[in-house]
Amino acid sequence: MSDTMYADIGYQSLLKNGQFVCGDHVERIDRDDGSVVLVLADGLGSGVRACILSTLTSTILSRLVAENIPISTCVHAVVEALPISSVLQLAYSTFTVINISPSGRAILIQYDNPGLILFRDGKEKPIHYLQTTIEEKTIESAEIQLQEGDVLMVFSDGAENAGVGPGMSYAYSWGRDNIAEYMAPFSRVGFSAKTLNTMFLDECSRRYGGKPGDDTTSLTVCMRTRKQANLLIGPPANRDDDDKMLSLFFAKQGRHIVCGGSTARLAAQYLNKPLTVVMNQKDTDDDIPAIGRIEGVDLVTEGIITLQRVLEYAKNYLEDNSAYTQWCYKRDGAAFIARMLFEEATDINFFVGRAANPAHQSPDLPINFSTKMQIVYELSECLKKMGKTIRVSYF
């Protein structure tokens, strides 16, 4: 992406009830020039064969598209590669390709998947496709310019059919247009792509009664402006570096988060502002210490306990994101940090002081210096997997 535009990407699947592998597959390739290629494929049927079909299709298409190979050649390569079912005499997988350039220019290619949805300003914006026949398949393609705030959603037919089938509650399929109407209000709130995706699949699961009748996969792309966040934890090992660390920290643009009591006192002294503790906040977790307040700092929290919870949220975010209902709405320090890092920031700078906290040196305590360093390392790795740009500086 460009210096200002950022493609926030999230995808996830629900397995068909009784299956252990997914018949849908999403492949992502980030190119050196900043562009990104995404493919969602849905293999015929379910189970292992469908998994093989969708994985082959998405892998072949993503790599060829990333090399700017003509789509006719890409489709021909897929047709030649897919194994033919001995029962159905078919080698079949639907697919949607999204190729986003650094400038936000997007090439969209579809075959037999439910139509991709583009939300702009909270409303669906129609996409005009050209149709061509390749290998007896009708391929739709379009080229559009994406803008800040745009949301792209593509999903397999398991989402369209959510709630329909034996023992299900709905007589008719949910349908693409009804899905667009349902998701439109959420598209303008500012949720991350992963959270939007989770909310959508939660509704699919609810309509299926928790027992999906088909593999259900969704891929969401949110076009955002790059935003920076800066997190400071721990005093420097050398007290002579206090001013250096703090001046570099506060010189950075974007949000400023200060974690830890000793660190907060240093920041308050540096800014010549009082440090106060905020008590009796509603919708907080009793296990997370109270937040503080310093004029000129966006968020002041306790250190290790709070960041340990943020790390738990981050690991869950990369899995099924089931904890989003906690960090999205609570008002404790861990939830505030999670929202700033997961939802808002694209570029995150960690300023880590190496001074050992005397309060953590007892062998009877589960917290020590190495605990802090390990949490920072694991959290930064999780954030990288979310697609964030991370820089860690030690003092």
mmCIF file of C-alpha atoms in Angstrom:
data_model
loop_
_atom_site.group_PDB
_atom_site.id
_atom_site.type_symbol
_atom_site.label_atom_id
_atom_site.label_comp_id
_atom_site.label_asym_id
_atom_site.label_seq_id
_atom_site.Cartn_x
_atom_site.Cartn_y
_atom_site.Cartn_z
ATOM 1 C CA MET A 1 0.000 0.000 0.000
ATOM 2 C CA SER A 2 0.966 3.661 -0.234
ATOM 3 C CA ASP A 3 2.371 5.754 2.588
ATOM 4 C CA THR A 4 -1.160 6.797 3.547
ATOM 5 C CA MET A 5 -3.429 3.909 2.397
ATOM 6 C CA TYR A 6 -3.571 0.580 4.204
ATOM 7 C CA ALA A 7 -5.531 -2.591 3.396
ATOM 8 C CA ASP A 8 -6.703 -4.134 6.664
ATOM 9 C CA ILE A 9 -7.514 -7.778 5.902
ATOM 10 C CA GLY A 10 -9.395 -10.414 7.899
ATOM 11 C CA TYR A 11 -10.699 -13.858 7.008
ATOM 12 C CA GLN A 12 -12.045 -16.867 8.828
ATOM 13 C CA SER A 13 -14.069 -20.045 8.246
ATOM 14 C CA LEU A 14 -16.801 -22.088 9.905
ATOM 15 C CA LEU A 15 -16.473 -25.814 9.223
ATOM 16 C CA LYS A 16 -19.469 -27.797 8.069
ATOM 17 C CA ASN A 17 -20.946 -29.654 11.018
ATOM 18 C CA GLY A 18 -19.217 -33.018 11.373
ATOM 19 C CA GLN A 19 -16.210 -32.128 9.197
ATOM 20 C CA PHE A 20 -12.616 -31.715 10.380
ATOM 21 C CA VAL A 21 -11.220 -29.827 7.386
ATOM 22 C CA CYS A 22 -12.645 -26.864 5.507
ATOM 23 C CA GLY A 23 -13.654 -27.098 1.851
ATOM 24 C CA ASP A 24 -12.998 -23.352 1.423
ATOM 25 C CA HIS A 25 -9.574 -21.746 1.399
ATOM 26 C CA VAL A 26 -8.175 -18.207 1.449
ATOM 27 C CA GLU A 27 -4.699 -17.471 0.099
ATOM 28 C CA ARG A 28 -2.870 -14.171 0.603
ATOM 29 C CA ILE A 29 0.297 -12.889 -1.080
ATOM 30 C CA ASP A 30 1.926 -9.605 -0.046
ATOM 31 C CA ARG A 31 4.217 -8.391 -2.814
ATOM 32 C CA ASP A 32 7.399 -6.375 -2.434
ATOM 33 C CA ASP A 33 5.848 -3.375 -4.214
ATOM 34 C CA GLY A 34 3.169 -3.083 -1.502
ATOM 35 C CA SER A 35 0.351 -4.711 -3.462
ATOM 36 C CA VAL A 36 -1.632 -7.632 -2.080
ATOM 37 C CA VAL A 37 -3.349 -10.547 -3.833
ATOM 38 C CA LEU A 38 -6.223 -12.377 -2.129
ATOM 39 C CA VAL A 39 -8.099 -15.449 -3.364
ATOM 40 C CA LEU A 40 -11.114 -17.111 -1.757
ATOM 41 C CA ALA A 41 -11.898 -20.512 -3.304
ATOM 42 C CA ASP A 42 -14.750 -22.920 -2.535
ATOM 43 C CA GLY A 43 -14.156 -26.543 -3.532
ATOM 44 C CA LEU A 44 -16.953 -28.803 -4.747
ATOM 45 C CA GLY A 45 -18.695 -30.553 -1.850
ATOM 46 C CA SER A 46 -17.035 -30.729 1.563
ATOM 47 C CA GLY A 47 -14.332 -32.600 3.391
ATOM 48 C CA VAL A 48 -10.869 -33.539 2.187
ATOM 49 C CA ARG A 49 -11.582 -33.460 -1.570
ATOM 50 C CA ALA A 50 -13.150 -29.995 -1.349
ATOM 51 C CA CYS A 51 -10.198 -28.852 0.761
ATOM 52 C CA ILE A 52 -7.751 -30.076 -1.900
ATOM 53 C CA LEU A 53 -9.715 -28.391 -4.710
ATOM 54 C CA SER A 54 -9.985 -25.030 -2.958
ATOM 55 C CA THR A 55 -6.376 -25.059 -1.729
ATOM 56 C CA LEU A 56 -4.999 -25.859 -5.187
ATOM 57 C CA THR A 57 -7.237 -23.249 -6.826
ATOM 58 C CA SER A 58 -6.388 -20.433 -4.408
ATOM 59 C CA THR A 59 -2.679 -21.268 -4.358
ATOM 60 C CA ILE A 60 -2.295 -21.442 -8.151
ATOM 61 C CA LEU A 61 -4.398 -18.353 -8.836
ATOM 62 C CA SER A 62 -2.751 -16.185 -6.180
ATOM 63 C CA ARG A 63 0.753 -16.963 -7.378
ATOM 64 C CA LEU A 64 -0.007 -16.483 -11.050
ATOM 65 C CA VAL A 65 -1.991 -13.273 -10.488
ATOM 66 C CA ALA A 66 0.855 -11.953 -8.324
ATOM 67 C CA GLU A 67 3.152 -12.463 -11.342
ATOM 68 C CA ASN A 68 0.737 -10.489 -13.572
ATOM 69 C CA ILE A 69 -0.131 -13.557 -15.666
ATOM 70 C CA PRO A 70 -3.262 -13.032 -17.857
ATOM 71 C CA ILE A 71 -6.412 -14.386 -16.231
ATOM 72 C CA SER A 72 -7.090 -16.724 -19.181
ATOM 73 C CA THR A 73 -3.756 -18.438 -18.532
ATOM 74 C CA CYS A 74 -4.494 -18.554 -14.793
ATOM 75 C CA VAL A 75 -7.877 -20.225 -15.289
ATOM 76 C CA HIS A 76 -6.398 -22.703 -17.794
ATOM 77 C CA ALA A 77 -3.701 -23.627 -15.254
ATOM 78 C CA VAL A 78 -6.340 -24.266 -12.586
ATOM 79 C CA VAL A 79 -8.449 -26.438 -14.901
ATOM 80 C CA GLU A 80 -5.390 -28.519 -15.832
ATOM 81 C CA ALA A 81 -4.291 -28.930 -12.205
ATOM 82 C CA LEU A 82 -7.513 -29.875 -10.410
ATOM 83 C CA PRO A 83 -8.088 -33.617 -9.855
ATOM 84 C CA ILE A 84 -11.292 -34.947 -11.442
ATOM 85 C CA SER A 85 -13.814 -36.689 -9.174
ATOM 86 C CA SER A 86 -14.247 -40.338 -10.175
ATOM 87 C CA VAL A 87 -17.880 -40.152 -9.065
ATOM 88 C CA LEU A 88 -19.039 -36.797 -10.428
ATOM 89 C CA GLN A 89 -16.476 -36.533 -13.236
ATOM 90 C CA LEU A 90 -15.939 -32.908 -12.231
ATOM 91 C CA ALA A 91 -12.997 -30.825 -11.094
ATOM 92 C CA TYR A 92 -14.682 -27.781 -9.709
ATOM 93 C CA SER A 93 -13.908 -24.877 -7.417
ATOM 94 C CA THR A 94 -15.415 -21.399 -7.382
ATOM 95 C CA PHE A 95 -13.147 -18.444 -6.708
ATOM 96 C CA THR A 96 -12.890 -14.707 -6.136
ATOM 97 C CA VAL A 97 -9.639 -12.820 -6.726
ATOM 98 C CA ILE A 98 -8.869 -9.395 -5.242
ATOM 99 C CA ASN A 99 -5.659 -7.724 -6.425
ATOM 100 C CA ILE A 100 -5.043 -4.368 -4.687
ATOM 101 C CA SER A 101 -2.240 -2.076 -5.868
ATOM 102 C CA PRO A 102 -0.319 0.312 -3.576
ATOM 103 C CA SER A 103 -2.464 3.186 -4.860
ATOM 104 C CA GLY A 104 -5.702 1.403 -3.905
ATOM 105 C CA ARG A 105 -6.555 0.332 -7.451
ATOM 106 C CA ALA A 106 -8.290 -3.057 -7.249
ATOM 107 C CA ILE A 107 -8.770 -5.736 -9.886
ATOM 108 C CA LEU A 108 -11.659 -8.071 -9.042
ATOM 109 C CA ILE A 109 -12.188 -11.452 -10.714
ATOM 110 C CA GLN A 110 -15.061 -13.795 -9.865
ATOM 111 C CA TYR A 111 -16.250 -17.232 -10.856
ATOM 112 C CA ASP A 112 -19.461 -18.658 -9.364
ATOM 113 C CA ASN A 113 -18.961 -17.279 -5.850
ATOM 114 C CA PRO A 114 -21.637 -14.988 -4.356
ATOM 115 C CA GLY A 115 -21.056 -11.489 -5.677
ATOM 116 C CA LEU A 116 -18.435 -9.412 -3.877
ATOM 117 C CA ILE A 117 -19.900 -6.520 -1.869
ATOM 118 C CA LEU A 118 -18.354 -3.034 -1.796
ATOM 119 C CA PHE A 119 -19.502 -0.734 1.013
ATOM 120 C CA ARG A 120 -18.832 2.983 0.788
ATOM 121 C CA ASP A 121 -20.113 5.449 3.399
ATOM 122 C CA GLY A 122 -22.232 2.715 4.961
ATOM 123 C CA LYS A 123 -24.035 1.809 1.740
ATOM 124 C CA GLU A 124 -23.467 -0.806 -0.926
ATOM 125 C CA LYS A 125 -21.863 0.642 -4.048
ATOM 126 C CA PRO A 126 -22.630 -1.307 -7.235
ATOM 127 C CA ILE A 127 -19.720 -2.782 -9.188
ATOM 128 C CA HIS A 128 -19.989 -3.077 -12.949
ATOM 129 C CA TYR A 129 -18.406 -6.276 -14.265
ATOM 130 C CA LEU A 130 -17.315 -7.399 -17.685
ATOM 131 C CA GLN A 131 -18.021 -11.019 -18.582
ATOM 132 C CA THR A 132 -15.821 -13.313 -20.612
ATOM 133 C CA THR A 133 -15.835 -17.062 -21.255
ATOM 134 C CA ILE A 134 -12.645 -18.953 -20.457
ATOM 135 C CA GLU A 135 -12.468 -22.760 -20.536
ATOM 136 C CA GLU A 136 -16.296 -22.822 -20.757
ATOM 137 C CA LYS A 137 -16.504 -20.797 -17.547
ATOM 138 C CA THR A 138 -18.124 -17.373 -17.308
ATOM 139 C CA ILE A 139 -15.603 -15.118 -15.590
ATOM 140 C CA GLU A 140 -16.568 -11.692 -14.246
ATOM 141 C CA SER A 141 -13.939 -8.979 -13.890
ATOM 142 C CA ALA A 142 -13.856 -5.342 -12.837
ATOM 143 C CA GLU A 143 -11.336 -2.666 -11.973
ATOM 144 C CA ILE A 144 -12.187 -0.054 -9.333
ATOM 145 C CA GLN A 145 -10.455 2.678 -7.339
ATOM 146 C CA LEU A 146 -10.789 2.092 -3.614
ATOM 147 C CA GLN A 147 -11.081 4.968 -1.148
ATOM 148 C CA GLU A 148 -10.430 5.423 2.541
ATOM 149 C CA GLY A 149 -13.270 3.844 4.501
ATOM 150 C CA ASP A 150 -14.255 1.392 1.748
ATOM 151 C CA VAL A 151 -15.058 -2.147 2.873
ATOM 152 C CA LEU A 152 -14.934 -5.185 0.584
ATOM 153 C CA MET A 153 -16.640 -8.423 1.591
ATOM 154 C CA VAL A 154 -16.598 -11.757 -0.216
ATOM 155 C CA PHE A 155 -17.884 -15.070 1.110
ATOM 156 C CA SER A 156 -18.620 -18.635 0.088
ATOM 157 C CA ASP A 157 -22.157 -19.851 -0.566
ATOM 158 C CA GLY A 158 -22.322 -21.318 2.935
ATOM 159 C CA ALA A 159 -22.972 -17.750 4.138
ATOM 160 C CA GLU A 160 -25.725 -17.141 1.581
ATOM 161 C CA ASN A 161 -27.448 -20.351 2.629
ATOM 162 C CA ALA A 162 -27.026 -19.873 6.383
ATOM 163 C CA GLY A 163 -30.052 -21.198 8.248
ATOM 164 C CA VAL A 164 -31.498 -23.222 5.372
ATOM 165 C CA GLY A 165 -31.659 -27.018 5.466
ATOM 166 C CA PRO A 166 -33.100 -29.925 7.460
ATOM 167 C CA GLY A 167 -33.923 -28.848 10.993
ATOM 168 C CA MET A 168 -33.035 -25.211 10.307
ATOM 169 C CA SER A 169 -35.188 -22.208 11.202
ATOM 170 C CA TYR A 170 -35.335 -20.435 7.834
ATOM 171 C CA ALA A 171 -37.381 -21.375 4.779
ATOM 172 C CA TYR A 172 -35.270 -19.284 2.414
ATOM 173 C CA SER A 173 -31.565 -18.647 2.060
ATOM 174 C CA TRP A 174 -30.158 -15.485 3.649
ATOM 175 C CA GLY A 175 -29.011 -14.292 0.236
ATOM 176 C CA ARG A 176 -26.332 -11.867 -0.854
ATOM 177 C CA ASP A 177 -28.570 -8.780 -0.923
ATOM 178 C CA ASN A 178 -29.892 -9.424 2.586
ATOM 179 C CA ILE A 179 -26.335 -9.938 3.809
ATOM 180 C CA ALA A 180 -25.371 -6.581 2.291
ATOM 181 C CA GLU A 181 -28.294 -4.898 4.052
ATOM 182 C CA TYR A 182 -27.356 -6.554 7.367
ATOM 183 C CA MET A 183 -23.667 -5.618 7.235
ATOM 184 C CA ALA A 184 -24.033 -2.086 5.828
ATOM 185 C CA PRO A 185 -24.516 -0.332 9.214
ATOM 186 C CA PHE A 186 -21.453 -2.090 10.681
ATOM 187 C CA SER A 187 -19.270 -1.185 7.710
ATOM 188 C CA ARG A 188 -19.021 2.481 8.692
ATOM 189 C CA VAL A 189 -18.385 2.069 12.438
ATOM 190 C CA GLY A 190 -14.622 1.632 12.124
ATOM 191 C CA PHE A 191 -14.269 -1.992 13.192
ATOM 192 C CA SER A 192 -11.188 -3.845 11.980
ATOM 193 C CA ALA A 193 -11.588 -6.266 9.082
ATOM 194 C CA LYS A 194 -11.141 -9.231 11.443
ATOM 195 C CA THR A 195 -13.817 -7.973 13.819
ATOM 196 C CA LEU A 196 -16.289 -7.275 10.999
ATOM 197 C CA ASN A 197 -15.590 -10.750 9.696
ATOM 198 C CA THR A 198 -16.138 -12.283 13.136
ATOM 199 C CA MET A 199 -19.428 -10.439 13.610
ATOM 200 C CA PHE A 200 -20.630 -11.676 10.224
ATOM 201 C CA LEU A 201 -19.665 -15.304 10.845
ATOM 202 C CA ASP A 202 -21.205 -15.165 14.328
ATOM 203 C CA GLU A 203 -24.505 -14.306 12.654
ATOM 204 C CA CYS A 204 -24.021 -17.104 10.116
ATOM 205 C CA SER A 205 -23.396 -19.537 12.983
ATOM 206 C CA ARG A 206 -26.468 -18.277 14.829
ATOM 207 C CA ARG A 207 -28.639 -18.810 11.763
ATOM 208 C CA TYR A 208 -27.271 -22.336 11.455
ATOM 209 C CA GLY A 209 -28.036 -22.990 15.121
ATOM 210 C CA GLY A 210 -24.333 -23.503 15.801
ATOM 211 C CA LYS A 211 -24.204 -26.437 13.354
ATOM 212 C CA PRO A 212 -23.256 -25.076 9.914
ATOM 213 C CA GLY A 213 -24.799 -27.023 7.036
ATOM 214 C CA ASP A 214 -21.908 -26.048 4.777
ATOM 215 C CA ASP A 215 -18.382 -24.703 5.014
ATOM 216 C CA THR A 216 -18.755 -20.950 5.461
ATOM 217 C CA THR A 217 -15.864 -18.595 4.773
ATOM 218 C CA SER A 218 -15.716 -14.814 4.712
ATOM 219 C CA LEU A 219 -12.942 -12.436 3.636
ATOM 220 C CA THR A 220 -13.096 -8.729 4.519
ATOM 221 C CA VAL A 221 -10.877 -5.848 3.408
ATOM 222 C CA CYS A 222 -11.088 -2.400 5.033
ATOM 223 C CA MET A 223 -9.248 0.469 3.345
ATOM 224 C CA ARG A 224 -7.819 2.735 6.003
ATOM 225 C CA THR A 225 -5.465 5.651 6.475
ATOM 226 C CA ARG A 226 -2.244 4.677 8.203
ATOM 227 C CA LYS A 227 -2.312 5.603 11.892
ATOM 228 C CA GLN A 228 0.478 5.374 14.424
ATOM 229 C CA ALA A 229 0.403 4.303 18.070
ATOM 230 C CA ASN A 230 3.270 4.408 20.557
ATOM 231 C CA LEU A 231 3.510 2.290 23.689
ATOM 232 C CA LEU A 232 5.994 2.970 26.489
ATOM 233 C CA ILE A 233 6.682 0.398 29.206
ATOM 234 C CA GLY A 234 9.375 0.449 31.871
ATOM 235 C CA PRO A 235 12.097 2.952 32.807
ATOM 236 C CA PRO A 236 15.421 2.705 30.942
ATOM 237 C CA ALA A 237 18.234 0.590 32.406
ATOM 238 C CA ASN A 238 20.369 3.722 32.688
ATOM 239 C CA ARG A 239 18.527 6.533 34.474
ATOM 240 C CA ASP A 240 20.573 9.030 32.455
ATOM 241 C CA ASP A 241 18.522 7.898 29.435
ATOM 242 C CA ASP A 242 15.167 8.952 30.954
ATOM 243 C CA ASP A 243 14.898 12.187 28.994
ATOM 244 C CA LYS A 244 16.189 10.584 25.799
ATOM 245 C CA MET A 245 13.601 7.808 25.891
ATOM 246 C CA LEU A 246 10.729 10.116 26.802
ATOM 247 C CA SER A 247 11.631 12.784 24.265
ATOM 248 C CA LEU A 248 11.756 10.195 21.471
ATOM 249 C CA PHE A 249 8.467 8.696 22.650
ATOM 250 C CA PHE A 250 6.548 11.976 22.809
ATOM 251 C CA ALA A 251 8.064 13.218 19.538
ATOM 252 C CA LYS A 252 6.218 10.462 17.671
ATOM 253 C CA GLN A 253 2.903 11.266 16.041
ATOM 254 C CA GLY A 254 -0.238 9.334 16.932
ATOM 255 C CA ARG A 255 -1.558 7.832 20.147
ATOM 256 C CA HIS A 256 0.642 7.616 23.240
ATOM 257 C CA ILE A 257 0.133 4.763 25.711
ATOM 258 C CA VAL A 258 2.116 4.592 28.966
ATOM 259 C CA CYS A 259 2.152 1.270 30.842
ATOM 260 C CA GLY A 260 3.378 0.737 34.389
ATOM 261 C CA GLY A 261 3.373 2.789 37.590
ATOM 262 C CA SER A 262 7.070 3.716 37.502
ATOM 263 C CA THR A 263 6.841 4.584 33.822
ATOM 264 C CA ALA A 264 3.763 6.733 34.420
ATOM 265 C CA ARG A 265 5.528 8.687 37.170
ATOM 266 C CA LEU A 266 8.465 9.319 34.817
ATOM 267 C CA ALA A 267 6.120 10.516 32.068
ATOM 268 C CA ALA A 268 4.238 12.804 34.462
ATOM 269 C CA GLN A 269 7.518 14.278 35.701
ATOM 270 C CA TYR A 270 8.767 14.777 32.133
ATOM 271 C CA LEU A 271 5.537 16.534 31.090
ATOM 272 C CA ASN A 272 5.307 18.393 34.416
ATOM 273 C CA LYS A 273 1.712 17.220 34.789
ATOM 274 C CA PRO A 274 -0.018 15.439 37.696
ATOM 275 C CA LEU A 275 -0.712 11.707 37.588
ATOM 276 C CA THR A 276 -4.164 10.708 38.810
ATOM 277 C CA VAL A 277 -5.857 7.327 39.143
ATOM 278 C CA VAL A 278 -9.300 6.838 37.603
ATOM 279 C CA MET A 279 -11.492 4.711 39.878
ATOM 280 C CA ASN A 280 -14.995 3.258 39.635
ATOM 281 C CA GLN A 281 -15.121 2.954 35.859
ATOM 282 C CA LYS A 282 -18.151 1.064 34.559
ATOM 283 C CA ASP A 283 -17.814 -2.066 32.390
ATOM 284 C CA THR A 284 -14.353 -2.975 33.642
ATOM 285 C CA ASP A 285 -12.700 -6.292 34.428
ATOM 286 C CA ASP A 286 -12.016 -6.592 38.165
ATOM 287 C CA ASP A 287 -8.762 -8.461 37.422
ATOM 288 C CA ILE A 288 -7.315 -5.507 35.489
ATOM 289 C CA PRO A 289 -5.861 -2.640 37.590
ATOM 290 C CA ALA A 290 -7.327 0.842 37.291
ATOM 291 C CA ILE A 291 -6.168 3.221 34.579
ATOM 292 C CA GLY A 292 -4.518 6.572 35.227
ATOM 293 C CA ARG A 293 -4.584 9.977 33.631
ATOM 294 C CA ILE A 294 -1.825 12.384 32.601
ATOM 295 C CA GLU A 295 -2.512 15.424 30.472
ATOM 296 C CA GLY A 296 -0.793 14.878 27.127
ATOM 297 C CA VAL A 297 -1.008 11.064 27.277
ATOM 298 C CA ASP A 298 -3.855 9.202 25.577
ATOM 299 C CA LEU A 299 -3.870 6.232 27.962
ATOM 300 C CA VAL A 300 -2.106 5.370 31.230
ATOM 301 C CA THR A 301 -2.343 1.799 32.537
ATOM 302 C CA GLU A 302 -0.684 -0.648 34.899
ATOM 303 C CA GLY A 303 2.069 -2.678 33.261
ATOM 304 C CA ILE A 304 2.510 -6.456 33.218
ATOM 305 C CA ILE A 305 -0.964 -7.653 34.293
ATOM 306 C CA THR A 306 -2.648 -5.363 31.778
ATOM 307 C CA LEU A 307 -0.322 -6.250 28.890
ATOM 308 C CA GLN A 308 -0.638 -9.959 29.693
ATOM 309 C CA ARG A 309 -4.396 -9.633 29.123
ATOM 310 C CA VAL A 310 -3.783 -7.692 25.899
ATOM 311 C CA LEU A 311 -1.539 -10.541 24.749
ATOM 312 C CA GLU A 312 -4.312 -13.048 25.502
ATOM 313 C CA TYR A 313 -6.717 -10.948 23.445
ATOM 314 C CA ALA A 314 -4.181 -10.758 20.604
ATOM 315 C CA LYS A 315 -3.694 -14.530 20.493
ATOM 316 C CA ASN A 316 -7.444 -15.040 20.494
ATOM 317 C CA TYR A 317 -7.821 -12.392 17.750
ATOM 318 C CA LEU A 318 -5.541 -14.448 15.516
ATOM 319 C CA GLU A 319 -7.614 -17.573 16.185
ATOM 320 C CA ASP A 320 -11.417 -17.260 16.248
ATOM 321 C CA ASN A 321 -11.558 -13.749 17.793
ATOM 322 C CA SER A 322 -14.270 -14.942 20.181
ATOM 323 C CA ALA A 323 -13.046 -12.499 22.859
ATOM 324 C CA TYR A 324 -13.872 -9.450 20.727
ATOM 325 C CA THR A 325 -17.097 -8.974 22.703
ATOM 326 C CA GLN A 326 -14.901 -8.306 25.756
ATOM 327 C CA TRP A 327 -12.227 -5.951 24.435
ATOM 328 C CA CYS A 328 -14.567 -4.147 22.035
ATOM 329 C CA TYR A 329 -16.852 -2.873 24.768
ATOM 330 C CA LYS A 330 -15.131 -2.961 28.164
ATOM 331 C CA ARG A 331 -13.551 0.150 29.640
ATOM 332 C CA ASP A 332 -10.512 -1.201 31.462
ATOM 333 C CA GLY A 333 -6.876 -0.666 30.504
ATOM 334 C CA ALA A 334 -6.465 -3.932 28.595
ATOM 335 C CA ALA A 335 -9.579 -3.342 26.498
ATOM 336 C CA PHE A 336 -8.544 0.249 25.732
ATOM 337 C CA ILE A 337 -5.085 -0.887 24.591
ATOM 338 C CA ALA A 338 -6.564 -3.702 22.505
ATOM 339 C CA ARG A 339 -8.879 -1.295 20.681
ATOM 340 C CA MET A 340 -6.057 1.166 20.013
ATOM 341 C CA LEU A 341 -3.652 -1.502 18.736
ATOM 342 C CA PHE A 342 -6.044 -3.911 16.985
ATOM 343 C CA GLU A 343 -8.690 -1.538 15.595
ATOM 344 C CA GLU A 344 -7.047 1.868 15.173
ATOM 345 C CA ALA A 345 -3.295 1.590 14.635
ATOM 346 C CA THR A 346 -1.517 0.370 11.514
ATOM 347 C CA ASP A 347 1.998 1.278 12.684
ATOM 348 C CA ILE A 348 3.032 0.616 16.282
ATOM 349 C CA ASN A 349 6.210 1.690 18.082
ATOM 350 C CA PHE A 350 7.213 -0.006 21.346
ATOM 351 C CA PHE A 351 9.560 1.867 23.689
ATOM 352 C CA VAL A 352 10.801 -0.713 26.192
ATOM 353 C CA GLY A 353 12.816 0.199 29.260
ATOM 354 C CA ARG A 354 15.191 -2.514 30.463
ATOM 355 C CA ALA A 355 15.256 -1.450 34.137
ATOM 356 C CA ALA A 356 14.234 -4.255 36.502
ATOM 357 C CA ASN A 357 11.270 -3.447 38.731
ATOM 358 C CA PRO A 358 12.293 -4.049 42.400
ATOM 359 C CA ALA A 359 8.689 -5.007 43.195
ATOM 360 C CA HIS A 360 8.947 -7.943 40.779
ATOM 361 C CA GLN A 361 12.180 -9.465 42.054
ATOM 362 C CA SER A 362 10.716 -11.801 44.687
ATOM 363 C CA PRO A 363 11.148 -15.468 43.659
ATOM 364 C CA ASP A 364 7.614 -16.084 44.978
ATOM 365 C CA LEU A 365 6.076 -13.809 42.351
ATOM 366 C CA PRO A 366 5.145 -15.079 38.857
ATOM 367 C CA ILE A 367 6.236 -11.716 37.395
ATOM 368 C CA ASN A 368 9.841 -10.757 36.685
ATOM 369 C CA PHE A 369 11.987 -8.866 34.186
ATOM 370 C CA SER A 370 11.986 -11.694 31.651
ATOM 371 C CA THR A 371 8.187 -11.840 31.859
ATOM 372 C CA LYS A 372 7.933 -8.260 30.629
ATOM 373 C CA MET A 373 10.363 -8.856 27.773
ATOM 374 C CA GLN A 374 8.574 -12.038 26.718
ATOM 375 C CA ILE A 375 5.167 -10.319 26.718
ATOM 376 C CA VAL A 376 6.491 -7.470 24.571
ATOM 377 C CA TYR A 377 8.071 -9.930 22.154
ATOM 378 C CA GLU A 378 4.978 -12.138 21.843
ATOM 379 C CA LEU A 379 2.635 -9.162 21.535
ATOM 380 C CA SER A 380 4.749 -7.572 18.803
ATOM 381 C CA GLU A 381 4.787 -10.892 16.911
ATOM 382 C CA CYS A 382 0.998 -11.178 17.176
ATOM 383 C CA LEU A 383 0.586 -7.626 15.886
ATOM 384 C CA LYS A 384 2.857 -8.405 12.927
ATOM 385 C CA LYS A 385 0.595 -11.345 12.076
ATOM 386 C CA MET A 386 -2.331 -8.916 12.120
ATOM 387 C CA GLY A 387 -0.537 -6.980 9.359
ATOM 388 C CA LYS A 388 0.754 -4.159 11.552
ATOM 389 C CA THR A 389 4.127 -2.491 11.017
ATOM 390 C CA ILE A 390 6.048 -2.914 14.276
ATOM 391 C CA ARG A 391 9.185 -1.268 15.629
ATOM 392 C CA VAL A 392 10.622 -2.092 19.049
ATOM 393 C CA SER A 393 13.252 0.147 20.679
ATOM 394 C CA TYR A 394 15.037 -0.833 23.889
ATOM 395 C CA PHE A 395 16.563 1.550 26.419
#
